[in-house]
Amino acid sequence: MQIIGARYNRLRMMQKIGYRDSIFQVYRKVRNAIIEEILEF
């Protein structure tokens, strides 16, 4: 039951923050990491 509750709470938090925004943040982090790798290379 605790696992289900935690998952539900996480979904609620994502909805509060804005699911699209969180996806965009992850995308930006990945893109920045790739750019840094290219620059170091």
PDB file of C-alpha atoms in Angstrom:
ATOM      1  CA  MET A   1       0.000   0.000   0.000  1.00  0.00           C
ATOM      2  CA  GLN A   2       2.844   2.415   0.783  1.00  0.00           C
ATOM      3  CA  ILE A   3       4.364   1.987  -2.678  1.00  0.00           C
ATOM      4  CA  ILE A   4       1.013   2.751  -4.324  1.00  0.00           C
ATOM      5  CA  GLY A   5       0.609   5.787  -2.052  1.00  0.00           C
ATOM      6  CA  ALA A   6       4.082   7.086  -2.903  1.00  0.00           C
ATOM      7  CA  ARG A   7       3.435   6.627  -6.617  1.00  0.00           C
ATOM      8  CA  TYR A   8       0.108   8.435  -6.301  1.00  0.00           C
ATOM      9  CA  ASN A   9       1.740  11.303  -4.394  1.00  0.00           C
ATOM     10  CA  ARG A  10       4.427  11.594  -7.066  1.00  0.00           C
ATOM     11  CA  LEU A  11       1.745  11.804  -9.762  1.00  0.00           C
ATOM     12  CA  ARG A  12      -0.033  14.524  -7.777  1.00  0.00           C
ATOM     13  CA  MET A  13       3.235  16.463  -7.415  1.00  0.00           C
ATOM     14  CA  MET A  14       3.914  16.165 -11.147  1.00  0.00           C
ATOM     15  CA  GLN A  15       0.436  17.465 -11.917  1.00  0.00           C
ATOM     16  CA  LYS A  16       1.006  20.416  -9.560  1.00  0.00           C
ATOM     17  CA  ILE A  17       4.375  21.264 -11.094  1.00  0.00           C
ATOM     18  CA  GLY A  18       3.116  20.641 -14.591  1.00  0.00           C
ATOM     19  CA  TYR A  19       4.004  17.364 -16.285  1.00  0.00           C
ATOM     20  CA  ARG A  20       5.035  19.098 -19.502  1.00  0.00           C
ATOM     21  CA  ASP A  21       7.426  21.395 -17.615  1.00  0.00           C
ATOM     22  CA  SER A  22       9.168  18.467 -15.912  1.00  0.00           C
ATOM     23  CA  ILE A  23       9.603  16.680 -19.258  1.00  0.00           C
ATOM     24  CA  PHE A  24      11.026  19.897 -20.732  1.00  0.00           C
ATOM     25  CA  GLN A  25      13.482  20.220 -17.820  1.00  0.00           C
ATOM     26  CA  VAL A  26      14.714  16.654 -18.326  1.00  0.00           C
ATOM     27  CA  TYR A  27      15.066  17.330 -22.068  1.00  0.00           C
ATOM     28  CA  ARG A  28      17.090  20.489 -21.368  1.00  0.00           C
ATOM     29  CA  LYS A  29      19.377  18.644 -18.920  1.00  0.00           C
ATOM     30  CA  VAL A  30      20.048  15.891 -21.455  1.00  0.00           C
ATOM     31  CA  ARG A  31      20.634  18.412 -24.254  1.00  0.00           C
ATOM     32  CA  ASN A  32      23.022  20.461 -22.114  1.00  0.00           C
ATOM     33  CA  ALA A  33      24.957  17.319 -21.159  1.00  0.00           C
ATOM     34  CA  ILE A  34      25.291  16.364 -24.841  1.00  0.00           C
ATOM     35  CA  ILE A  35      26.445  19.886 -25.744  1.00  0.00           C
ATOM     36  CA  GLU A  36      29.063  19.792 -22.963  1.00  0.00           C
ATOM     37  CA  GLU A  37      30.337  16.435 -24.218  1.00  0.00           C
ATOM     38  CA  ILE A  38      30.685  17.832 -27.749  1.00  0.00           C
ATOM     39  CA  LEU A  39      32.494  20.954 -26.498  1.00  0.00           C
ATOM     40  CA  GLU A  40      34.909  18.874 -24.393  1.00  0.00           C
ATOM     41  CA  PHE A  41      35.497  16.583 -27.350  1.00  0.00           C
TER      42      PHE A  41
END
